[in-house]
PDB file of C-alpha atoms in Angstrom:
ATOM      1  CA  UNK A  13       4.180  -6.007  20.913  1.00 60.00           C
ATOM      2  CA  UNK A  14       4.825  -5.831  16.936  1.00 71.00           C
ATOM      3  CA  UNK A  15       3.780  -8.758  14.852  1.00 86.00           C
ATOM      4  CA  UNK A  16       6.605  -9.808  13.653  1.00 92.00           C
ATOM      5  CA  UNK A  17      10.281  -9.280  15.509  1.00 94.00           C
ATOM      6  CA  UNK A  18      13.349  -9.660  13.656  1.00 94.00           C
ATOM      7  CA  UNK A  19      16.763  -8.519  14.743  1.00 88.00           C
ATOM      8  CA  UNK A  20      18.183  -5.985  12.077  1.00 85.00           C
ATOM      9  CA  UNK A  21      21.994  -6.765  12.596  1.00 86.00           C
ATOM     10  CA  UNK A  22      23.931  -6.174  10.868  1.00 92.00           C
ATOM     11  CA  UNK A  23      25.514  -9.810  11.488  1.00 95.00           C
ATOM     12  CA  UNK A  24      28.826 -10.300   9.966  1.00 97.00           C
ATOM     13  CA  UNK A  25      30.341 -13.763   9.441  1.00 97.00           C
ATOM     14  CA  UNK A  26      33.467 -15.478   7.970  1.00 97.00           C
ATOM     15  CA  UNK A  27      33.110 -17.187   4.751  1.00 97.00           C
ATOM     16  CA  UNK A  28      32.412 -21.323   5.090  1.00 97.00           C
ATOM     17  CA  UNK A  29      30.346 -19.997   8.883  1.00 97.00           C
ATOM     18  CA  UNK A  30      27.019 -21.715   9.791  1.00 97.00           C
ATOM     19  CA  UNK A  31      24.690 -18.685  10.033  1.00 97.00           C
ATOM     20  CA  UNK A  32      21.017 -18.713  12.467  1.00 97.00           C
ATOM     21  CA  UNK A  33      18.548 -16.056  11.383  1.00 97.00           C
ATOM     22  CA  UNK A  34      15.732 -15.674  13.659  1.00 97.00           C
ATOM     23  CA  UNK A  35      12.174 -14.369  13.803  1.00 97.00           C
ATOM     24  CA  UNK A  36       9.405 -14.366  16.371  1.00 97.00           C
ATOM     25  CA  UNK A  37       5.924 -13.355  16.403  1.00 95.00           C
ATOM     26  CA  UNK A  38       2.782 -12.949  18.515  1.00 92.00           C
ATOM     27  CA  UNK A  39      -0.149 -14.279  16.158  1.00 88.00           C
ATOM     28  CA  UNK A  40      -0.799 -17.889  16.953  1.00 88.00           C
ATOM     29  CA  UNK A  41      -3.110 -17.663  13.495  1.00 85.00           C
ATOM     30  CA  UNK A  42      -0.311 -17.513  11.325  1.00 87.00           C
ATOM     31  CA  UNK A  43       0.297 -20.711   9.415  1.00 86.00           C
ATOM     32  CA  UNK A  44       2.598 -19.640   5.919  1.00 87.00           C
ATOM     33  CA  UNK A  45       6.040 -18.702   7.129  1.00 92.00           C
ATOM     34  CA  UNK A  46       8.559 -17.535   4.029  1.00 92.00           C
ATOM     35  CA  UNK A  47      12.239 -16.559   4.516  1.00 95.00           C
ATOM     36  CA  UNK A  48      12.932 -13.918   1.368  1.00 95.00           C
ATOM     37  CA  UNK A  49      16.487 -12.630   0.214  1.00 97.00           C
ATOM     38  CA  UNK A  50      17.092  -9.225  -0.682  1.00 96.00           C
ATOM     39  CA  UNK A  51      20.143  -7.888  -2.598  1.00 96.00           C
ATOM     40  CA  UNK A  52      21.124  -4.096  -1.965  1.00 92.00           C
ATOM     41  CA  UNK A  53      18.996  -1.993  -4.582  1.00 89.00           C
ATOM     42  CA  UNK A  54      17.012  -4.779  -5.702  1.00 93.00           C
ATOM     43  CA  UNK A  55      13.645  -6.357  -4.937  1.00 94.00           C
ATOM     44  CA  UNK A  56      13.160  -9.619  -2.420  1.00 94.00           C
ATOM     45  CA  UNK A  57      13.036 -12.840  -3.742  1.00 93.00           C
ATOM     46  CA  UNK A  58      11.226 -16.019  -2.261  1.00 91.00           C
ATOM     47  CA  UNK A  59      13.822 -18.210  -0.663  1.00 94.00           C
ATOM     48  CA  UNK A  60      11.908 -20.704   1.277  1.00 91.00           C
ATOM     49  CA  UNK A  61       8.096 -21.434   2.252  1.00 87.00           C
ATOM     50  CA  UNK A  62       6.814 -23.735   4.912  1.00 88.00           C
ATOM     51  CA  UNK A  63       3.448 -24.298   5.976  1.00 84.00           C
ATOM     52  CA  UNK A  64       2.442 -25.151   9.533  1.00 83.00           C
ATOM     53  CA  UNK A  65       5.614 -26.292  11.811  1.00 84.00           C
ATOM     54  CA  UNK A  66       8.461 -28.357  10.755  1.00 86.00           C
ATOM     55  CA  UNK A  67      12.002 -28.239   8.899  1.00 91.00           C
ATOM     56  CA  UNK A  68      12.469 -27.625   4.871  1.00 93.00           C
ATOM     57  CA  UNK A  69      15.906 -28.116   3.610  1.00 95.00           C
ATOM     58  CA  UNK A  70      16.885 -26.738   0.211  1.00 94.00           C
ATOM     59  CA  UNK A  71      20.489 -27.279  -0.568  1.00 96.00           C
ATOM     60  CA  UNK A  72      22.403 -24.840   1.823  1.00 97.00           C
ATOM     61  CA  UNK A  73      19.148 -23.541   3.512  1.00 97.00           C
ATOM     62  CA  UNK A  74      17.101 -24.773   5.977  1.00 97.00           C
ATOM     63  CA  UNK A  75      13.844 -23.108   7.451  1.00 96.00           C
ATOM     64  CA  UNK A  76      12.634 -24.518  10.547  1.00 96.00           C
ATOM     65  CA  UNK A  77       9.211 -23.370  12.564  1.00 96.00           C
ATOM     66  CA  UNK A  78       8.107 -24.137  16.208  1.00 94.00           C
ATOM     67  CA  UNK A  79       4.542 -22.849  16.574  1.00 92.00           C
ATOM     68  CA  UNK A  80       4.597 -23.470  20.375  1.00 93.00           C
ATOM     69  CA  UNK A  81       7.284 -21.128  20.713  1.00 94.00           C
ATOM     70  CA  UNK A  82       6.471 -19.010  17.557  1.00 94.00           C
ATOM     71  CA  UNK A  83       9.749 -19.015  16.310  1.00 95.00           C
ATOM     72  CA  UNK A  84      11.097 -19.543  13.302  1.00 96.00           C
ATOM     73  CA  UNK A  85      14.624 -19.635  11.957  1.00 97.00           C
ATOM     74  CA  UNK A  86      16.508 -20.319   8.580  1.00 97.00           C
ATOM     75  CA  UNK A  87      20.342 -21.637   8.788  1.00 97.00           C
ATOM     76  CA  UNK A  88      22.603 -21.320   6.178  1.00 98.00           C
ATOM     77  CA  UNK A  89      25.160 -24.055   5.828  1.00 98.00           C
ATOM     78  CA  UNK A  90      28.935 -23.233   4.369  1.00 98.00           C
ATOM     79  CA  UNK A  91      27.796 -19.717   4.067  1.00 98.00           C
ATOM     80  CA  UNK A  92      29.045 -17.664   1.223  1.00 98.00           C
ATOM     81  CA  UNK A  93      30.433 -13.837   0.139  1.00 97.00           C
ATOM     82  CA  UNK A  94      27.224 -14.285  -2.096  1.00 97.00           C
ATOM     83  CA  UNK A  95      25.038 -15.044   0.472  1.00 98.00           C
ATOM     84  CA  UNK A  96      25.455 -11.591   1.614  1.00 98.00           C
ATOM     85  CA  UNK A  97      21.973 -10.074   1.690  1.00 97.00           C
ATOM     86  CA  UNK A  98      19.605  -8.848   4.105  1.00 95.00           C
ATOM     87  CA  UNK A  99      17.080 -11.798   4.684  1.00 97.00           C
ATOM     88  CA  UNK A 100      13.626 -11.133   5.752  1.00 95.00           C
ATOM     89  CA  UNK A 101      11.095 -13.712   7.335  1.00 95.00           C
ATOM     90  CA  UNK A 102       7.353 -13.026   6.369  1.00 92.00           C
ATOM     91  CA  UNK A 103       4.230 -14.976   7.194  1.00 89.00           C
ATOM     92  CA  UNK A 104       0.250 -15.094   6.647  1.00 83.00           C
ATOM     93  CA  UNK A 105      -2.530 -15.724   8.417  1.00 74.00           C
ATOM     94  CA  UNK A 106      -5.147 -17.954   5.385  1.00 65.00           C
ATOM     95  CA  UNK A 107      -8.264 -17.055   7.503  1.00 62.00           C
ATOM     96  CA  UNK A 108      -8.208 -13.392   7.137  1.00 56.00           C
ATOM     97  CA  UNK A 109      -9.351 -12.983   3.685  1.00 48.00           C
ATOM     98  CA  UNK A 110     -10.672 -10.171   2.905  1.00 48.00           C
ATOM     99  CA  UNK A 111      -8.927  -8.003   4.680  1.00 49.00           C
ATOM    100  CA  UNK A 112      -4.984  -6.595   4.624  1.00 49.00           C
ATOM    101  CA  UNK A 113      -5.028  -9.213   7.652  1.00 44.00           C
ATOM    102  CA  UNK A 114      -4.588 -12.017   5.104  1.00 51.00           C
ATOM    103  CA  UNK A 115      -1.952 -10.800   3.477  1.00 74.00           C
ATOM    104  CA  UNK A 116       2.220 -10.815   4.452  1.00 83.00           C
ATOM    105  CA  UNK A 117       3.657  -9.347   7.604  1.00 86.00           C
ATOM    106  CA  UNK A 118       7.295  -9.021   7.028  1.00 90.00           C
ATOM    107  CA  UNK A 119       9.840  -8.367   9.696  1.00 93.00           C
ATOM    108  CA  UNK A 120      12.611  -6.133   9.526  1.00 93.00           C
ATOM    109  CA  UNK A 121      14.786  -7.769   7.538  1.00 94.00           C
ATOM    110  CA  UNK A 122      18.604  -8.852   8.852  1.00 96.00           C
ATOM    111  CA  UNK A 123      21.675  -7.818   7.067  1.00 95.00           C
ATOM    112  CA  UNK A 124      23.874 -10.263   6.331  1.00 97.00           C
ATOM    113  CA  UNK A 125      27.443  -9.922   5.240  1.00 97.00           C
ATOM    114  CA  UNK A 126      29.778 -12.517   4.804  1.00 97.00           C
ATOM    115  CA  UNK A 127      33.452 -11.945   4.832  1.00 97.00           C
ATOM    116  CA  UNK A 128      35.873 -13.957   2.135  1.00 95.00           C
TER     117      UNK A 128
ATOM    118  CA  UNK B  11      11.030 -13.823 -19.891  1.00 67.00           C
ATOM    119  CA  UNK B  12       8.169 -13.134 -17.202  1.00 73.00           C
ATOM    120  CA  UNK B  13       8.755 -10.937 -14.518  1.00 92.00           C
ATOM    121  CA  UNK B  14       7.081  -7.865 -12.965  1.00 95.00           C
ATOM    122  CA  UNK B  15       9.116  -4.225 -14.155  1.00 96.00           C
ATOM    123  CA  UNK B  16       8.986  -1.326 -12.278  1.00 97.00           C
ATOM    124  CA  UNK B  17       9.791   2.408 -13.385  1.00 96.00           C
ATOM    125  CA  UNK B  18      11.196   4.752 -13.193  1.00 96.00           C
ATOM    126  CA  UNK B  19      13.993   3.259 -10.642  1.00 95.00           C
ATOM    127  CA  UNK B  20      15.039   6.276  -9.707  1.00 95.00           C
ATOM    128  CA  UNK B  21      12.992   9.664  -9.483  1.00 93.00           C
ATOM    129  CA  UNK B  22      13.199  12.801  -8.150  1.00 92.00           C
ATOM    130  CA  UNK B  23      10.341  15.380  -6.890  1.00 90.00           C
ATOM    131  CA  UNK B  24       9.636  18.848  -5.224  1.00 89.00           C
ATOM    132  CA  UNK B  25       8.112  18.862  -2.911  1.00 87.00           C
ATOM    133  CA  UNK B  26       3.978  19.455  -3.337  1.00 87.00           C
ATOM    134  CA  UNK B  27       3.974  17.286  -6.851  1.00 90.00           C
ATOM    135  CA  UNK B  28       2.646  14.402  -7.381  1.00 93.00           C
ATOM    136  CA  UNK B  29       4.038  11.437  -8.596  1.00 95.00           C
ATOM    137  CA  UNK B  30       3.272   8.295 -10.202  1.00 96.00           C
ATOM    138  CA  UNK B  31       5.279   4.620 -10.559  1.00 97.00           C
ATOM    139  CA  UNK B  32       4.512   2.167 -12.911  1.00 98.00           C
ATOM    140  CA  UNK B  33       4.344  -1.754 -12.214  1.00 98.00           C
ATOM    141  CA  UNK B  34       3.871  -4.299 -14.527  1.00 97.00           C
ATOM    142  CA  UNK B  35       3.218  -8.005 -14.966  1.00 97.00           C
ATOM    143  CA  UNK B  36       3.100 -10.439 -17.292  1.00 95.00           C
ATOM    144  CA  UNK B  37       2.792 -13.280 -14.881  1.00 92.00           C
ATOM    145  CA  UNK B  38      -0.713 -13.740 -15.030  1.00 92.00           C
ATOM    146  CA  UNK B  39      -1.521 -12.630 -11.699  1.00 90.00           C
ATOM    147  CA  UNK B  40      -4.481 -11.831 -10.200  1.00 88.00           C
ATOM    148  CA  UNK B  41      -2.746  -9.830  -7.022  1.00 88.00           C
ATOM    149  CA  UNK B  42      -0.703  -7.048  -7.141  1.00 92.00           C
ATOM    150  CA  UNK B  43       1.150  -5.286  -4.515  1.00 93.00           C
ATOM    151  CA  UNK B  44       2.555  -1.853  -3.416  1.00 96.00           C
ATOM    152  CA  UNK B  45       4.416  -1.909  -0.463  1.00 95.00           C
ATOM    153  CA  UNK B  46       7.073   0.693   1.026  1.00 96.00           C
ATOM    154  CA  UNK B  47      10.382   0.249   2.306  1.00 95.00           C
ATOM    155  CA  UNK B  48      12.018   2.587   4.827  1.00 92.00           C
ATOM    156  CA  UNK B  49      15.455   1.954   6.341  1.00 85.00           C
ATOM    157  CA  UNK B  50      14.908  -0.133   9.584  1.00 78.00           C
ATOM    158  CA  UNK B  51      11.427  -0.280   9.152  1.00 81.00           C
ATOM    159  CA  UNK B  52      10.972  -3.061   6.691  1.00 84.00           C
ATOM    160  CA  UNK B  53       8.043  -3.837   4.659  1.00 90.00           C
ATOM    161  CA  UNK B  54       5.202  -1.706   4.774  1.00 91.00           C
ATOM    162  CA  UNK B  55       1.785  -2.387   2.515  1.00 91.00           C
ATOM    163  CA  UNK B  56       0.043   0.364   0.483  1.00 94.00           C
ATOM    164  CA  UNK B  57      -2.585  -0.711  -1.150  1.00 94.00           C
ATOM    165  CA  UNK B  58      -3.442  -4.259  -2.882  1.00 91.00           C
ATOM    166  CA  UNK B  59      -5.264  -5.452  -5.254  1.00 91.00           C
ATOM    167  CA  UNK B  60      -6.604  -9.375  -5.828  1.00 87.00           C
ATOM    168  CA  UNK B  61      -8.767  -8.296  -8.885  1.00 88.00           C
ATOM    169  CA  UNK B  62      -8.927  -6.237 -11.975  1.00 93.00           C
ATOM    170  CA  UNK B  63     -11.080  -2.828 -11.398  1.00 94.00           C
ATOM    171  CA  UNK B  64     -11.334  -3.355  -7.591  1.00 93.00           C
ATOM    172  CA  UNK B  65      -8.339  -2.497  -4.937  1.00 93.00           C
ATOM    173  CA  UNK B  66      -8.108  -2.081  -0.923  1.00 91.00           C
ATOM    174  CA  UNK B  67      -6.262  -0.309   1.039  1.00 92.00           C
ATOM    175  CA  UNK B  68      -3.087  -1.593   2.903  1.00 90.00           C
ATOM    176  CA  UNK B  69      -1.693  -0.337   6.778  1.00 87.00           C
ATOM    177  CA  UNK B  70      -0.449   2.934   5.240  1.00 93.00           C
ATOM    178  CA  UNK B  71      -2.444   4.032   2.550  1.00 95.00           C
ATOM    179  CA  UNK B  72      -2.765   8.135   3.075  1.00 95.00           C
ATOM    180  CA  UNK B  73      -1.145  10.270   0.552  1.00 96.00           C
ATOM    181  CA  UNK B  74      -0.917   7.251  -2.126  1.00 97.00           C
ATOM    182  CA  UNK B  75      -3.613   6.706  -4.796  1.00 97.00           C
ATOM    183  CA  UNK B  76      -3.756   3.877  -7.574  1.00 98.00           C
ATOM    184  CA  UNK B  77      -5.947   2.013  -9.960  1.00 97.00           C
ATOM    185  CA  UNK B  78      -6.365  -1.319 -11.700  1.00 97.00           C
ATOM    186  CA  UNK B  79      -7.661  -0.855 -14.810  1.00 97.00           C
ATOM    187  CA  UNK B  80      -5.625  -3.491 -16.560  1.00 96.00           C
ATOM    188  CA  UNK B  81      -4.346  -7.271 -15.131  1.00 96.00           C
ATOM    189  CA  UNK B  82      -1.464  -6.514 -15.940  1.00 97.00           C
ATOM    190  CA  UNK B  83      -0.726  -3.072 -14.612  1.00 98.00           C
ATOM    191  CA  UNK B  84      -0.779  -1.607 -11.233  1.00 98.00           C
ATOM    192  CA  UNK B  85       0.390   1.960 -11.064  1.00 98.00           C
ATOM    193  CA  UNK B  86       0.805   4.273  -7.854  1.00 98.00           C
ATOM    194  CA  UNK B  87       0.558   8.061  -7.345  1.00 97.00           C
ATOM    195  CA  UNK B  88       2.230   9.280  -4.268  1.00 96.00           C
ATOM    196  CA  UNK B  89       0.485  12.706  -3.871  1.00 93.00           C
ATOM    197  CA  UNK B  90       1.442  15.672  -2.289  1.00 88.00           C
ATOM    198  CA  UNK B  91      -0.354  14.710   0.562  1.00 87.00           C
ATOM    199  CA  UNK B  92       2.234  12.213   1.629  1.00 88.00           C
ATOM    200  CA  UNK B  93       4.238  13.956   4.258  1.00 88.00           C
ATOM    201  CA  UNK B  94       6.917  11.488   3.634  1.00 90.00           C
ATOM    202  CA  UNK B  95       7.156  10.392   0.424  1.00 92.00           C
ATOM    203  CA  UNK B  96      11.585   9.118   0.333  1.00 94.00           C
ATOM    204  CA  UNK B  97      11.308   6.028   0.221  1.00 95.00           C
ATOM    205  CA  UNK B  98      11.963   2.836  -2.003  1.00 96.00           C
ATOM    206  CA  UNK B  99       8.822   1.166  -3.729  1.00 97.00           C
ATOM    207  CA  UNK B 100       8.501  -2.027  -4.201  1.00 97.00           C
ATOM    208  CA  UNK B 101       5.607  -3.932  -6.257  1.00 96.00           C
ATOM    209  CA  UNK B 102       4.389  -7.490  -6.265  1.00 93.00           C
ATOM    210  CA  UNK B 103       2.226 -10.300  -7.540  1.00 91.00           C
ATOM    211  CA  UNK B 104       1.076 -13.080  -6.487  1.00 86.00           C
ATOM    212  CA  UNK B 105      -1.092 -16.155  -8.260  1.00 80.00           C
ATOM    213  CA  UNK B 106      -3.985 -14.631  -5.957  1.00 64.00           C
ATOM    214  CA  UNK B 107      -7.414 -16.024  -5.006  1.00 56.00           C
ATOM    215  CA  UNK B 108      -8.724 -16.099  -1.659  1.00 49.00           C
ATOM    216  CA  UNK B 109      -5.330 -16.071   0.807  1.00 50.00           C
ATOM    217  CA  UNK B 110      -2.205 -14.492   0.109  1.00 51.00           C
ATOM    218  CA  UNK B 111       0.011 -17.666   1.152  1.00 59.00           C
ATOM    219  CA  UNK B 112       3.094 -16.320   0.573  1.00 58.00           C
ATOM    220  CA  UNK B 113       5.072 -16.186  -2.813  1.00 78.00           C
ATOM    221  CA  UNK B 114       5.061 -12.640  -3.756  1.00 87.00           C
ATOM    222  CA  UNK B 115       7.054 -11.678  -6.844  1.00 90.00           C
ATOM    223  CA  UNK B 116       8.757  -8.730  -6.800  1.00 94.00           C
ATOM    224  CA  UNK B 117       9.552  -5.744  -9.137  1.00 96.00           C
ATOM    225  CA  UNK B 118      12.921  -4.229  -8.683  1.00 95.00           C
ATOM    226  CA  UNK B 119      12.136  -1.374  -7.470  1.00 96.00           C
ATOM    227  CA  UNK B 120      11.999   1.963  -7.593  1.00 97.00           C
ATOM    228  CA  UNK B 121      13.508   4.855  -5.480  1.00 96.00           C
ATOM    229  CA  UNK B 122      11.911   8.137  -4.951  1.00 95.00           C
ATOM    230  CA  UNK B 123      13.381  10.897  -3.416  1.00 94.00           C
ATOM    231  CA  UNK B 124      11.908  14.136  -2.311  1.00 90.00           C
ATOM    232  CA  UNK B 125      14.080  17.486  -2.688  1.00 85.00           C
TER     233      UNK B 125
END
């Protein structure tokens, strides 16, 4: 079992839909969980951090973990054409230092497109 | 403005030549990146780096070399060695220290492809 599961999509939504994007994972350690946005040709960018379980809300976004069920999902509210992106989850485990353990484990990333 | 910039963005090789990409930050950071990205396959890290002169490697460090002379620069030499080398290269930093919790900063990028 991989790490880190993420469905690829693509996922294709009309504009003003409420869109669920979805990761699970195996490692009961991990305790950062980040959501990052990636435009085509470009480089991710941090979109929304959360430590331990629990909601964030940021505007439109909102990242919400269950460590019972290690799951974690972001929802994006009145979704827009420029929200198109592929959006990957990502998390840590703080107690592996040292070793490439402590570092980020991405998922696959989902494409998102969202139609006008 | 700070930021991290990558180059080339795009580069081309023969096969059996090496190749190296540049990274550089003027962030600060103690923690720099290399990771790989494949279609479908995500993320994947190279090597890393939490401190000047010292650097470990990452899950899929064969056929990639790089060194840390500098804070602020992080370059990478995919050798011939690398059976695979098309791929697109991404570099990051971080504020460091003891755990990597999270906020990466990333380059833009930068594509090689192998002819």
């Amino acid at each position: 079992q991989k790490e880190v599961e993420q469905d690829p999509g693509p996922l294709s939504v009309p504009e003003g839909a409420i869109v669920s994007l979805n990761c699970t994972y195996s490692n009961s350690a991990f305790q950062y969980f980040m959501w990052y946005r990636q435009y085509s040709r470009k480089g991710p960018e941090l979109l929304m951090y959360t430590y331990s379980s629990g909601n964030k809300e940021d505007g439109r976004f909102t990242a919400q973990v269950d460590k019972s069920s290690k799951y974690i999902s972001l929802f994006i509210r009145d979704s827009q054409p420029s929200d198109s992106a592929t959006y990957l989850c990502a998390m840590s485990n703080p107690m592996n230092y040292g070793g490439s353990q402590g570092n980020l484990i991405f998922g696959k990333g989902t494409k998102l497109s969202v139609k006008p | 403005d700070g930021g991290i910039t990558q180059s080339p963005k795009y580069l081309f090789r023969k096969e059996g030549q090496n190749v190296t990409l540049s990274c550089e930050q003027n962030l600060n950071h103690d923690a720099m990146y290399w990771y790989r990205q494949d279609p479908g396959q995500g993320l994947r890290l190279i090597y890393y780096s939490q401190i000047v002169n010292d650097f470990q490697k990452g899950d899929i460090a064969e056929g990639y070399s790089v060194s840390r002379e500098k804070k602020e620069s992080f370059p990478l030499t995919v050798t011939s060695a690398q059976k695979n080398p098309t791929a697109f290269y991404l570099c990051a930093s971080s504020t460091g220290g003891q755990v990597n919790t999270g906020e990466l900063f990333f380059g833009e990028g930068s594509r090689l492809t192998v002819l």
